[in-house]
């Protein structure tokens, strides 16, 4: 058995360590296949750690890698203390953890405790009313009118028990009864299990939903999907329960990152500050709604002003009080170039998007494939998509629309676009596997792939490296204050970071056309130095910005 060196990581884990970390999110099934069975795994991860290190990454967040029937690709866990056999073993996990630590890379696990899989032993016992599991889940004789966020109603009848169980997500994801102290004890023990092994913290899945309103009152009658969100988001005991979990994480100086759909900055502040502080960072959703209403399925043209308003709201509200999660992609959203950038200006918009968020205040997360500019897939029919949420939206929302329009909605919104295998080379199966890949590979792998971009100094990949390196060298970019200029400008996103005697100005054009910029006040005079640009040979003095051009300037106060 691999020796567990995990606790060594603990010694060097100082308070606030995560503020200087750049995380990379691995959705393992599609990351890299190391054993040739067509499925990404921990052997593949092990081999790619140097690649991540070279990119400047010093943290990994693993989306769930536990045993799971994969109704929701790992977010339906059937055993919290093991590794899915598709991905390896606990021993292989330890190898990855130890190698990651030796390269200075921290490792976060996904803690999914709002629900389990219906195949988890607890649920199987609970169905049979076997103690102590009888009340581990939320059982009722009669359902209320809540909808599931993924499919149909939120209640499913269980023949064996003769009652309905609550599932806010798919039928195969029954919600745990967090009001039961035994369930909370289980959660604390799961946390200890992984922390003792040496992991550095958790991303906590839909953690804002764990406490349901007493009596489970009905939700709104004619609203699909989120009709009862006010009865389970930020529920009555959520902060009390999270305080119990916080105590464990604090013992280890482990980081806790909270996720909750539709978290507003006001509700996030409750988790991040004061007596109710239970998280180091909260994942914001606001800036991911700049081209849609509530869900990407209900899409709208991209609005830069909307995007900027959301980012600035979080930047200014958290300033000096807490810390942001910075991200543009994860496994729940389509690819960002296809959304906020342009596939026609693929390299230009991919690099600009990197710059627009990597210099904000907070901890950046890069999602697998984002660093090479992977884009959305377009499959021929709904039957070719595999994501439960995409299928649920298609079957439930705007069903009166013509088929072509509905399929278009799936194209622009599906989580499957973020879940195609990472494109490593232009060779067979994009270098992802030597076997038969478990899911479609985006046909553009012949030109969008790691190998092609690695030696090109102007590739998206090289640009991510440059941005990450610059960020790491500069206290100003890490800790400086944030101020936005021209918030209502529809083409430019411009912000500064200021600390001591140094100012940085970040200018990003979101336009497909040339745009002329009038420099904001403090930058009109004085010595401006261009430190980074996404077009080769940029003359920083020129006021005209080419399509999706992005520049970083530095100015020292005299
Ligand atoms: C949020 C996760 O990110 C998503 O992938 C999952 O489907 C839901 N929570 C339910 O666990």
JSON list of C-alpha atoms in Angstrom, two decimals, residues 89-308:
[
{"chain": "A", "resi": 89, "resn": "UNK", "atom": "CA", "xyz": [-8.45, 2.55, -6.14]},
{"chain": "A", "resi": 90, "resn": "UNK", "atom": "CA", "xyz": [-7.82, 4.31, -2.85]},
{"chain": "A", "resi": 91, "resn": "UNK", "atom": "CA", "xyz": [-4.19, 3.34, -3.23]},
{"chain": "A", "resi": 92, "resn": "UNK", "atom": "CA", "xyz": [-3.99, 5.04, -6.62]},
{"chain": "A", "resi": 93, "resn": "UNK", "atom": "CA", "xyz": [-5.70, 8.08, -5.12]},
{"chain": "A", "resi": 94, "resn": "UNK", "atom": "CA", "xyz": [-3.00, 8.24, -2.45]},
{"chain": "A", "resi": 95, "resn": "UNK", "atom": "CA", "xyz": [-0.33, 8.06, -5.16]},
{"chain": "A", "resi": 96, "resn": "UNK", "atom": "CA", "xyz": [-1.95, 10.99, -6.93]},
{"chain": "A", "resi": 97, "resn": "UNK", "atom": "CA", "xyz": [-2.31, 12.92, -3.68]},
{"chain": "A", "resi": 98, "resn": "UNK", "atom": "CA", "xyz": [1.29, 12.38, -2.66]},
{"chain": "A", "resi": 99, "resn": "UNK", "atom": "CA", "xyz": [2.68, 13.21, -6.08]},
{"chain": "A", "resi": 100, "resn": "UNK", "atom": "CA", "xyz": [0.47, 16.31, -6.24]},
{"chain": "A", "resi": 101, "resn": "UNK", "atom": "CA", "xyz": [1.71, 17.44, -2.83]},
{"chain": "A", "resi": 102, "resn": "UNK", "atom": "CA", "xyz": [5.31, 16.83, -3.82]},
{"chain": "A", "resi": 103, "resn": "UNK", "atom": "CA", "xyz": [4.74, 19.17, -6.80]},
{"chain": "A", "resi": 104, "resn": "UNK", "atom": "CA", "xyz": [3.18, 21.76, -4.48]},
{"chain": "A", "resi": 105, "resn": "UNK", "atom": "CA", "xyz": [-0.36, 21.03, -5.72]},
{"chain": "A", "resi": 106, "resn": "UNK", "atom": "CA", "xyz": [-3.19, 20.94, -3.16]},
{"chain": "A", "resi": 107, "resn": "UNK", "atom": "CA", "xyz": [-6.13, 18.59, -3.62]},
{"chain": "A", "resi": 108, "resn": "UNK", "atom": "CA", "xyz": [-9.82, 19.27, -2.90]},
{"chain": "A", "resi": 109, "resn": "UNK", "atom": "CA", "xyz": [-12.59, 16.70, -2.88]},
{"chain": "A", "resi": 110, "resn": "UNK", "atom": "CA", "xyz": [-16.21, 17.32, -3.73]},
{"chain": "A", "resi": 111, "resn": "UNK", "atom": "CA", "xyz": [-18.40, 16.92, -0.66]},
{"chain": "A", "resi": 112, "resn": "UNK", "atom": "CA", "xyz": [-21.89, 16.03, -1.86]},
{"chain": "A", "resi": 113, "resn": "UNK", "atom": "CA", "xyz": [-24.09, 15.70, 1.21]},
{"chain": "A", "resi": 114, "resn": "UNK", "atom": "CA", "xyz": [-27.42, 17.25, 0.26]},
{"chain": "A", "resi": 115, "resn": "UNK", "atom": "CA", "xyz": [-28.24, 13.87, -1.25]},
{"chain": "A", "resi": 116, "resn": "UNK", "atom": "CA", "xyz": [-26.78, 10.44, -1.89]},
{"chain": "A", "resi": 117, "resn": "UNK", "atom": "CA", "xyz": [-27.40, 7.87, -4.58]},
{"chain": "A", "resi": 118, "resn": "UNK", "atom": "CA", "xyz": [-30.49, 5.71, -4.09]},
{"chain": "A", "resi": 119, "resn": "UNK", "atom": "CA", "xyz": [-27.98, 2.84, -4.28]},
{"chain": "A", "resi": 120, "resn": "UNK", "atom": "CA", "xyz": [-26.17, 4.01, -1.15]},
{"chain": "A", "resi": 121, "resn": "UNK", "atom": "CA", "xyz": [-26.43, 1.50, 1.68]},
{"chain": "A", "resi": 122, "resn": "UNK", "atom": "CA", "xyz": [-28.08, 4.15, 3.90]},
{"chain": "A", "resi": 123, "resn": "UNK", "atom": "CA", "xyz": [-30.96, 4.54, 1.47]},
{"chain": "A", "resi": 124, "resn": "UNK", "atom": "CA", "xyz": [-31.38, 0.82, 1.03]},
{"chain": "A", "resi": 125, "resn": "UNK", "atom": "CA", "xyz": [-31.62, 0.47, 4.82]},
{"chain": "A", "resi": 126, "resn": "UNK", "atom": "CA", "xyz": [-33.90, 3.46, 5.14]},
{"chain": "A", "resi": 127, "resn": "UNK", "atom": "CA", "xyz": [-36.36, 2.02, 2.61]},
{"chain": "A", "resi": 128, "resn": "UNK", "atom": "CA", "xyz": [-36.55, -1.01, 4.85]},
{"chain": "A", "resi": 129, "resn": "UNK", "atom": "CA", "xyz": [-36.89, 1.10, 8.03]},
{"chain": "A", "resi": 130, "resn": "UNK", "atom": "CA", "xyz": [-33.74, -0.44, 9.47]},
{"chain": "A", "resi": 131, "resn": "UNK", "atom": "CA", "xyz": [-32.23, 1.50, 12.40]},
{"chain": "A", "resi": 132, "resn": "UNK", "atom": "CA", "xyz": [-30.35, 3.79, 12.60]},
{"chain": "A", "resi": 133, "resn": "UNK", "atom": "CA", "xyz": [-31.05, 4.66, 8.96]},
{"chain": "A", "resi": 134, "resn": "UNK", "atom": "CA", "xyz": [-34.85, 4.93, 9.18]},
{"chain": "A", "resi": 135, "resn": "UNK", "atom": "CA", "xyz": [-34.84, 8.74, 9.23]},
{"chain": "A", "resi": 136, "resn": "UNK", "atom": "CA", "xyz": [-31.70, 9.40, 7.19]},
{"chain": "A", "resi": 137, "resn": "UNK", "atom": "CA", "xyz": [-33.88, 10.67, 4.31]},
{"chain": "A", "resi": 138, "resn": "UNK", "atom": "CA", "xyz": [-36.99, 12.81, 3.95]},
{"chain": "A", "resi": 139, "resn": "UNK", "atom": "CA", "xyz": [-40.02, 10.53, 3.82]},
{"chain": "A", "resi": 140, "resn": "UNK", "atom": "CA", "xyz": [-43.70, 11.56, 3.67]},
{"chain": "A", "resi": 141, "resn": "UNK", "atom": "CA", "xyz": [-47.04, 9.82, 3.26]},
{"chain": "A", "resi": 142, "resn": "UNK", "atom": "CA", "xyz": [-48.22, 12.54, 0.88]},
{"chain": "A", "resi": 143, "resn": "UNK", "atom": "CA", "xyz": [-46.02, 14.59, -1.46]},
{"chain": "A", "resi": 144, "resn": "UNK", "atom": "CA", "xyz": [-46.22, 18.40, -1.63]},
{"chain": "A", "resi": 145, "resn": "UNK", "atom": "CA", "xyz": [-46.11, 20.26, -4.97]},
{"chain": "A", "resi": 146, "resn": "UNK", "atom": "CA", "xyz": [-42.33, 20.71, -5.20]},
{"chain": "A", "resi": 147, "resn": "UNK", "atom": "CA", "xyz": [-40.69, 20.11, -8.55]},
{"chain": "A", "resi": 148, "resn": "UNK", "atom": "CA", "xyz": [-37.34, 18.42, -8.93]},
{"chain": "A", "resi": 149, "resn": "UNK", "atom": "CA", "xyz": [-34.68, 20.68, -10.40]},
{"chain": "A", "resi": 150, "resn": "UNK", "atom": "CA", "xyz": [-33.82, 17.97, -12.90]},
{"chain": "A", "resi": 151, "resn": "UNK", "atom": "CA", "xyz": [-36.86, 15.88, -13.78]},
{"chain": "A", "resi": 152, "resn": "UNK", "atom": "CA", "xyz": [-40.56, 15.80, -12.94]},
{"chain": "A", "resi": 153, "resn": "UNK", "atom": "CA", "xyz": [-41.79, 16.11, -9.38]},
{"chain": "A", "resi": 154, "resn": "UNK", "atom": "CA", "xyz": [-39.49, 16.11, -6.37]},
{"chain": "A", "resi": 155, "resn": "UNK", "atom": "CA", "xyz": [-41.18, 13.08, -4.80]},
{"chain": "A", "resi": 156, "resn": "UNK", "atom": "CA", "xyz": [-40.95, 9.44, -5.72]},
{"chain": "A", "resi": 157, "resn": "UNK", "atom": "CA", "xyz": [-43.04, 6.66, -4.24]},
{"chain": "A", "resi": 158, "resn": "UNK", "atom": "CA", "xyz": [-41.09, 3.78, -2.77]},
{"chain": "A", "resi": 159, "resn": "UNK", "atom": "CA", "xyz": [-43.04, 0.51, -2.77]},
{"chain": "A", "resi": 160, "resn": "UNK", "atom": "CA", "xyz": [-40.88, -1.14, -0.14]},
{"chain": "A", "resi": 161, "resn": "UNK", "atom": "CA", "xyz": [-41.32, 1.59, 2.45]},
{"chain": "A", "resi": 162, "resn": "UNK", "atom": "CA", "xyz": [-44.80, 2.61, 1.34]},
{"chain": "A", "resi": 163, "resn": "UNK", "atom": "CA", "xyz": [-43.90, 6.32, 1.42]},
{"chain": "A", "resi": 164, "resn": "UNK", "atom": "CA", "xyz": [-42.60, 9.07, -0.86]},
{"chain": "A", "resi": 165, "resn": "UNK", "atom": "CA", "xyz": [-39.02, 10.34, -0.64]},
{"chain": "A", "resi": 166, "resn": "UNK", "atom": "CA", "xyz": [-37.82, 13.80, -1.54]},
{"chain": "A", "resi": 167, "resn": "UNK", "atom": "CA", "xyz": [-35.28, 14.28, -4.36]},
{"chain": "A", "resi": 168, "resn": "UNK", "atom": "CA", "xyz": [-34.50, 17.87, -5.37]},
{"chain": "A", "resi": 169, "resn": "UNK", "atom": "CA", "xyz": [-32.35, 16.50, -8.19]},
{"chain": "A", "resi": 170, "resn": "UNK", "atom": "CA", "xyz": [-32.84, 13.24, -10.11]},
{"chain": "A", "resi": 171, "resn": "UNK", "atom": "CA", "xyz": [-34.95, 10.34, -8.82]},
{"chain": "A", "resi": 172, "resn": "UNK", "atom": "CA", "xyz": [-31.72, 8.55, -8.11]},
{"chain": "A", "resi": 173, "resn": "UNK", "atom": "CA", "xyz": [-30.55, 11.32, -5.75]},
{"chain": "A", "resi": 174, "resn": "UNK", "atom": "CA", "xyz": [-32.67, 11.16, -2.57]},
{"chain": "A", "resi": 175, "resn": "UNK", "atom": "CA", "xyz": [-32.17, 14.14, -0.23]},
{"chain": "A", "resi": 176, "resn": "UNK", "atom": "CA", "xyz": [-30.62, 13.44, 3.14]},
{"chain": "A", "resi": 177, "resn": "UNK", "atom": "CA", "xyz": [-32.46, 14.52, 6.27]},
{"chain": "A", "resi": 178, "resn": "UNK", "atom": "CA", "xyz": [-29.88, 16.91, 7.70]},
{"chain": "A", "resi": 179, "resn": "UNK", "atom": "CA", "xyz": [-32.13, 17.59, 10.70]},
{"chain": "A", "resi": 180, "resn": "UNK", "atom": "CA", "xyz": [-31.14, 14.14, 11.91]},
{"chain": "A", "resi": 181, "resn": "UNK", "atom": "CA", "xyz": [-28.02, 14.55, 14.12]},
{"chain": "A", "resi": 182, "resn": "UNK", "atom": "CA", "xyz": [-26.79, 11.12, 13.02]},
{"chain": "A", "resi": 183, "resn": "UNK", "atom": "CA", "xyz": [-26.65, 12.29, 9.41]},
{"chain": "A", "resi": 184, "resn": "UNK", "atom": "CA", "xyz": [-24.60, 15.30, 10.43]},
{"chain": "A", "resi": 185, "resn": "UNK", "atom": "CA", "xyz": [-22.27, 13.05, 12.36]},
{"chain": "A", "resi": 186, "resn": "UNK", "atom": "CA", "xyz": [-21.82, 10.94, 9.24]},
{"chain": "A", "resi": 187, "resn": "UNK", "atom": "CA", "xyz": [-20.86, 14.08, 7.33]},
{"chain": "A", "resi": 188, "resn": "UNK", "atom": "CA", "xyz": [-18.29, 15.05, 9.95]},
{"chain": "A", "resi": 189, "resn": "UNK", "atom": "CA", "xyz": [-16.80, 11.57, 9.84]},
{"chain": "A", "resi": 190, "resn": "UNK", "atom": "CA", "xyz": [-16.59, 11.63, 6.04]},
{"chain": "A", "resi": 191, "resn": "UNK", "atom": "CA", "xyz": [-14.78, 14.95, 6.24]},
{"chain": "A", "resi": 192, "resn": "UNK", "atom": "CA", "xyz": [-12.30, 13.51, 8.74]},
{"chain": "A", "resi": 193, "resn": "UNK", "atom": "CA", "xyz": [-11.77, 10.44, 6.61]},
{"chain": "A", "resi": 194, "resn": "UNK", "atom": "CA", "xyz": [-10.49, 12.50, 3.68]},
{"chain": "A", "resi": 195, "resn": "UNK", "atom": "CA", "xyz": [-8.73, 15.15, 5.76]},
{"chain": "A", "resi": 196, "resn": "UNK", "atom": "CA", "xyz": [-6.82, 12.46, 7.66]},
{"chain": "A", "resi": 197, "resn": "UNK", "atom": "CA", "xyz": [-5.75, 11.08, 4.33]},
{"chain": "A", "resi": 198, "resn": "UNK", "atom": "CA", "xyz": [-4.29, 14.48, 3.56]},
{"chain": "A", "resi": 199, "resn": "UNK", "atom": "CA", "xyz": [-6.73, 16.27, 1.27]},
{"chain": "A", "resi": 200, "resn": "UNK", "atom": "CA", "xyz": [-6.68, 20.03, 1.60]},
{"chain": "A", "resi": 201, "resn": "UNK", "atom": "CA", "xyz": [-10.36, 20.86, 1.66]},
{"chain": "A", "resi": 202, "resn": "UNK", "atom": "CA", "xyz": [-13.74, 20.56, 0.02]},
{"chain": "A", "resi": 203, "resn": "UNK", "atom": "CA", "xyz": [-15.95, 22.07, -2.61]},
{"chain": "A", "resi": 204, "resn": "UNK", "atom": "CA", "xyz": [-19.36, 21.58, -1.05]},
{"chain": "A", "resi": 205, "resn": "UNK", "atom": "CA", "xyz": [-22.16, 20.71, -3.46]},
{"chain": "A", "resi": 206, "resn": "UNK", "atom": "CA", "xyz": [-25.50, 22.57, -3.20]},
{"chain": "A", "resi": 207, "resn": "UNK", "atom": "CA", "xyz": [-24.65, 23.16, 0.41]},
{"chain": "A", "resi": 208, "resn": "UNK", "atom": "CA", "xyz": [-27.16, 26.00, 0.67]},
{"chain": "A", "resi": 209, "resn": "UNK", "atom": "CA", "xyz": [-29.98, 23.45, 0.21]},
{"chain": "A", "resi": 210, "resn": "UNK", "atom": "CA", "xyz": [-29.29, 21.13, 3.14]},
{"chain": "A", "resi": 211, "resn": "UNK", "atom": "CA", "xyz": [-31.87, 22.55, 5.56]},
{"chain": "A", "resi": 212, "resn": "UNK", "atom": "CA", "xyz": [-35.48, 22.41, 4.39]},
{"chain": "A", "resi": 213, "resn": "UNK", "atom": "CA", "xyz": [-38.20, 24.64, 5.81]},
{"chain": "A", "resi": 214, "resn": "UNK", "atom": "CA", "xyz": [-40.22, 22.96, 8.61]},
{"chain": "A", "resi": 215, "resn": "UNK", "atom": "CA", "xyz": [-43.45, 21.40, 7.42]},
{"chain": "A", "resi": 216, "resn": "UNK", "atom": "CA", "xyz": [-42.27, 21.47, 3.78]},
{"chain": "A", "resi": 217, "resn": "UNK", "atom": "CA", "xyz": [-44.90, 24.01, 2.63]},
{"chain": "A", "resi": 218, "resn": "UNK", "atom": "CA", "xyz": [-46.05, 24.03, -0.99]},
{"chain": "A", "resi": 219, "resn": "UNK", "atom": "CA", "xyz": [-44.10, 26.05, -3.55]},
{"chain": "A", "resi": 220, "resn": "UNK", "atom": "CA", "xyz": [-45.45, 28.21, -6.36]},
{"chain": "A", "resi": 221, "resn": "UNK", "atom": "CA", "xyz": [-48.05, 26.47, -8.50]},
{"chain": "A", "resi": 222, "resn": "UNK", "atom": "CA", "xyz": [-47.22, 27.39, -12.12]},
{"chain": "A", "resi": 223, "resn": "UNK", "atom": "CA", "xyz": [-43.42, 27.73, -12.12]},
{"chain": "A", "resi": 224, "resn": "UNK", "atom": "CA", "xyz": [-41.46, 24.72, -13.40]},
{"chain": "A", "resi": 225, "resn": "UNK", "atom": "CA", "xyz": [-38.30, 23.29, -11.76]},
{"chain": "A", "resi": 226, "resn": "UNK", "atom": "CA", "xyz": [-37.36, 25.81, -9.06]},
{"chain": "A", "resi": 227, "resn": "UNK", "atom": "CA", "xyz": [-40.94, 26.36, -7.81]},
{"chain": "A", "resi": 228, "resn": "UNK", "atom": "CA", "xyz": [-40.05, 25.75, -4.15]},
{"chain": "A", "resi": 229, "resn": "UNK", "atom": "CA", "xyz": [-36.52, 27.09, -3.97]},
{"chain": "A", "resi": 230, "resn": "UNK", "atom": "CA", "xyz": [-37.52, 29.56, -1.23]},
{"chain": "A", "resi": 231, "resn": "UNK", "atom": "CA", "xyz": [-38.31, 26.58, 1.00]},
{"chain": "A", "resi": 232, "resn": "UNK", "atom": "CA", "xyz": [-34.94, 24.90, 0.76]},
{"chain": "A", "resi": 233, "resn": "UNK", "atom": "CA", "xyz": [-32.35, 27.55, -0.19]},
{"chain": "A", "resi": 234, "resn": "UNK", "atom": "CA", "xyz": [-30.62, 29.11, 2.86]},
{"chain": "A", "resi": 235, "resn": "UNK", "atom": "CA", "xyz": [-33.05, 27.14, 5.06]},
{"chain": "A", "resi": 236, "resn": "UNK", "atom": "CA", "xyz": [-33.70, 27.70, 8.77]},
{"chain": "A", "resi": 237, "resn": "UNK", "atom": "CA", "xyz": [-30.83, 25.61, 10.21]},
{"chain": "A", "resi": 238, "resn": "UNK", "atom": "CA", "xyz": [-28.28, 25.81, 7.43]},
{"chain": "A", "resi": 239, "resn": "UNK", "atom": "CA", "xyz": [-25.81, 27.99, 9.32]},
{"chain": "A", "resi": 240, "resn": "UNK", "atom": "CA", "xyz": [-26.14, 26.00, 12.52]},
{"chain": "A", "resi": 241, "resn": "UNK", "atom": "CA", "xyz": [-25.38, 22.73, 10.71]},
{"chain": "A", "resi": 242, "resn": "UNK", "atom": "CA", "xyz": [-22.55, 24.21, 8.71]},
{"chain": "A", "resi": 243, "resn": "UNK", "atom": "CA", "xyz": [-20.91, 25.49, 11.88]},
{"chain": "A", "resi": 244, "resn": "UNK", "atom": "CA", "xyz": [-20.57, 21.87, 12.99]},
{"chain": "A", "resi": 245, "resn": "UNK", "atom": "CA", "xyz": [-18.76, 21.04, 9.75]},
{"chain": "A", "resi": 246, "resn": "UNK", "atom": "CA", "xyz": [-16.66, 24.19, 9.95]},
{"chain": "A", "resi": 247, "resn": "UNK", "atom": "CA", "xyz": [-15.11, 23.08, 13.23]},
{"chain": "A", "resi": 248, "resn": "UNK", "atom": "CA", "xyz": [-13.67, 20.01, 11.55]},
{"chain": "A", "resi": 249, "resn": "UNK", "atom": "CA", "xyz": [-12.28, 21.93, 8.58]},
{"chain": "A", "resi": 250, "resn": "UNK", "atom": "CA", "xyz": [-10.69, 24.53, 10.88]},
{"chain": "A", "resi": 251, "resn": "UNK", "atom": "CA", "xyz": [-8.83, 21.86, 12.81]},
{"chain": "A", "resi": 252, "resn": "UNK", "atom": "CA", "xyz": [-7.01, 21.02, 9.60]},
{"chain": "A", "resi": 253, "resn": "UNK", "atom": "CA", "xyz": [-6.79, 24.51, 8.07]},
{"chain": "A", "resi": 254, "resn": "UNK", "atom": "CA", "xyz": [-8.71, 22.97, 5.20]},
{"chain": "A", "resi": 255, "resn": "UNK", "atom": "CA", "xyz": [-10.47, 25.20, 2.71]},
{"chain": "A", "resi": 256, "resn": "UNK", "atom": "CA", "xyz": [-14.25, 25.10, 2.29]},
{"chain": "A", "resi": 257, "resn": "UNK", "atom": "CA", "xyz": [-15.87, 26.35, -0.88]},
{"chain": "A", "resi": 258, "resn": "UNK", "atom": "CA", "xyz": [-19.64, 26.51, -0.92]},
{"chain": "A", "resi": 259, "resn": "UNK", "atom": "CA", "xyz": [-21.82, 25.94, -3.92]},
{"chain": "A", "resi": 260, "resn": "UNK", "atom": "CA", "xyz": [-25.46, 26.83, -4.07]},
{"chain": "A", "resi": 261, "resn": "UNK", "atom": "CA", "xyz": [-27.42, 27.53, -7.22]},
{"chain": "A", "resi": 262, "resn": "UNK", "atom": "CA", "xyz": [-28.60, 31.13, -7.43]},
{"chain": "A", "resi": 263, "resn": "UNK", "atom": "CA", "xyz": [-26.52, 32.31, -4.48]},
{"chain": "A", "resi": 264, "resn": "UNK", "atom": "CA", "xyz": [-26.87, 36.07, -4.32]},
{"chain": "A", "resi": 265, "resn": "UNK", "atom": "CA", "xyz": [-24.02, 38.08, -2.92]},
{"chain": "A", "resi": 266, "resn": "UNK", "atom": "CA", "xyz": [-26.19, 39.03, 0.07]},
{"chain": "A", "resi": 267, "resn": "UNK", "atom": "CA", "xyz": [-26.86, 35.41, 0.96]},
{"chain": "A", "resi": 268, "resn": "UNK", "atom": "CA", "xyz": [-23.22, 34.51, 0.25]},
{"chain": "A", "resi": 269, "resn": "UNK", "atom": "CA", "xyz": [-22.09, 37.05, 2.84]},
{"chain": "A", "resi": 270, "resn": "UNK", "atom": "CA", "xyz": [-23.96, 35.11, 5.51]},
{"chain": "A", "resi": 271, "resn": "UNK", "atom": "CA", "xyz": [-21.79, 32.08, 4.76]},
{"chain": "A", "resi": 272, "resn": "UNK", "atom": "CA", "xyz": [-18.62, 34.09, 4.43]},
{"chain": "A", "resi": 273, "resn": "UNK", "atom": "CA", "xyz": [-18.61, 36.51, 7.34]},
{"chain": "A", "resi": 274, "resn": "UNK", "atom": "CA", "xyz": [-19.63, 37.12, 10.94]},
{"chain": "A", "resi": 275, "resn": "UNK", "atom": "CA", "xyz": [-21.07, 34.58, 13.36]},
{"chain": "A", "resi": 276, "resn": "UNK", "atom": "CA", "xyz": [-22.52, 32.48, 10.57]},
{"chain": "A", "resi": 277, "resn": "UNK", "atom": "CA", "xyz": [-19.21, 32.16, 8.69]},
{"chain": "A", "resi": 278, "resn": "UNK", "atom": "CA", "xyz": [-18.87, 28.59, 7.49]},
{"chain": "A", "resi": 279, "resn": "UNK", "atom": "CA", "xyz": [-17.12, 28.93, 4.12]},
{"chain": "A", "resi": 280, "resn": "UNK", "atom": "CA", "xyz": [-13.89, 30.49, 2.87]},
{"chain": "A", "resi": 281, "resn": "UNK", "atom": "CA", "xyz": [-15.38, 31.17, -0.53]},
{"chain": "A", "resi": 282, "resn": "UNK", "atom": "CA", "xyz": [-18.76, 30.86, -2.22]},
{"chain": "A", "resi": 283, "resn": "UNK", "atom": "CA", "xyz": [-19.26, 30.07, -5.89]},
{"chain": "A", "resi": 284, "resn": "UNK", "atom": "CA", "xyz": [-21.07, 32.94, -7.56]},
{"chain": "A", "resi": 285, "resn": "UNK", "atom": "CA", "xyz": [-23.65, 32.29, -10.29]},
{"chain": "A", "resi": 286, "resn": "UNK", "atom": "CA", "xyz": [-24.54, 35.89, -11.14]},
{"chain": "A", "resi": 287, "resn": "UNK", "atom": "CA", "xyz": [-21.83, 36.39, -13.75]},
{"chain": "A", "resi": 288, "resn": "UNK", "atom": "CA", "xyz": [-22.88, 33.16, -15.51]},
{"chain": "A", "resi": 289, "resn": "UNK", "atom": "CA", "xyz": [-26.28, 34.65, -16.27]},
{"chain": "A", "resi": 290, "resn": "UNK", "atom": "CA", "xyz": [-25.13, 37.31, -18.73]},
{"chain": "A", "resi": 291, "resn": "UNK", "atom": "CA", "xyz": [-26.65, 35.38, -21.66]},
{"chain": "A", "resi": 292, "resn": "UNK", "atom": "CA", "xyz": [-29.65, 33.69, -20.12]},
{"chain": "A", "resi": 293, "resn": "UNK", "atom": "CA", "xyz": [-32.46, 33.85, -17.59]},
{"chain": "A", "resi": 294, "resn": "UNK", "atom": "CA", "xyz": [-31.93, 31.55, -14.62]},
{"chain": "A", "resi": 295, "resn": "UNK", "atom": "CA", "xyz": [-30.63, 28.66, -16.77]},
{"chain": "A", "resi": 296, "resn": "UNK", "atom": "CA", "xyz": [-28.62, 28.60, -19.99]},
{"chain": "A", "resi": 297, "resn": "UNK", "atom": "CA", "xyz": [-31.55, 26.79, -21.63]},
{"chain": "A", "resi": 298, "resn": "UNK", "atom": "CA", "xyz": [-33.46, 30.10, -21.55]},
{"chain": "A", "resi": 299, "resn": "UNK", "atom": "CA", "xyz": [-30.75, 31.92, -23.41]},
{"chain": "A", "resi": 300, "resn": "UNK", "atom": "CA", "xyz": [-30.48, 35.57, -24.44]},
{"chain": "A", "resi": 301, "resn": "UNK", "atom": "CA", "xyz": [-27.86, 37.50, -26.41]},
{"chain": "A", "resi": 302, "resn": "UNK", "atom": "CA", "xyz": [-24.74, 38.04, -24.29]},
{"chain": "A", "resi": 303, "resn": "UNK", "atom": "CA", "xyz": [-24.75, 41.34, -22.42]},
{"chain": "A", "resi": 304, "resn": "UNK", "atom": "CA", "xyz": [-21.33, 42.59, -21.35]},
{"chain": "A", "resi": 305, "resn": "UNK", "atom": "CA", "xyz": [-22.93, 45.18, -19.10]},
{"chain": "A", "resi": 306, "resn": "UNK", "atom": "CA", "xyz": [-24.80, 42.46, -17.27]},
{"chain": "A", "resi": 307, "resn": "UNK", "atom": "CA", "xyz": [-21.62, 40.43, -16.89]},
{"chain": "A", "resi": 308, "resn": "UNK", "atom": "CA", "xyz": [-19.65, 43.39, -15.55]}
]
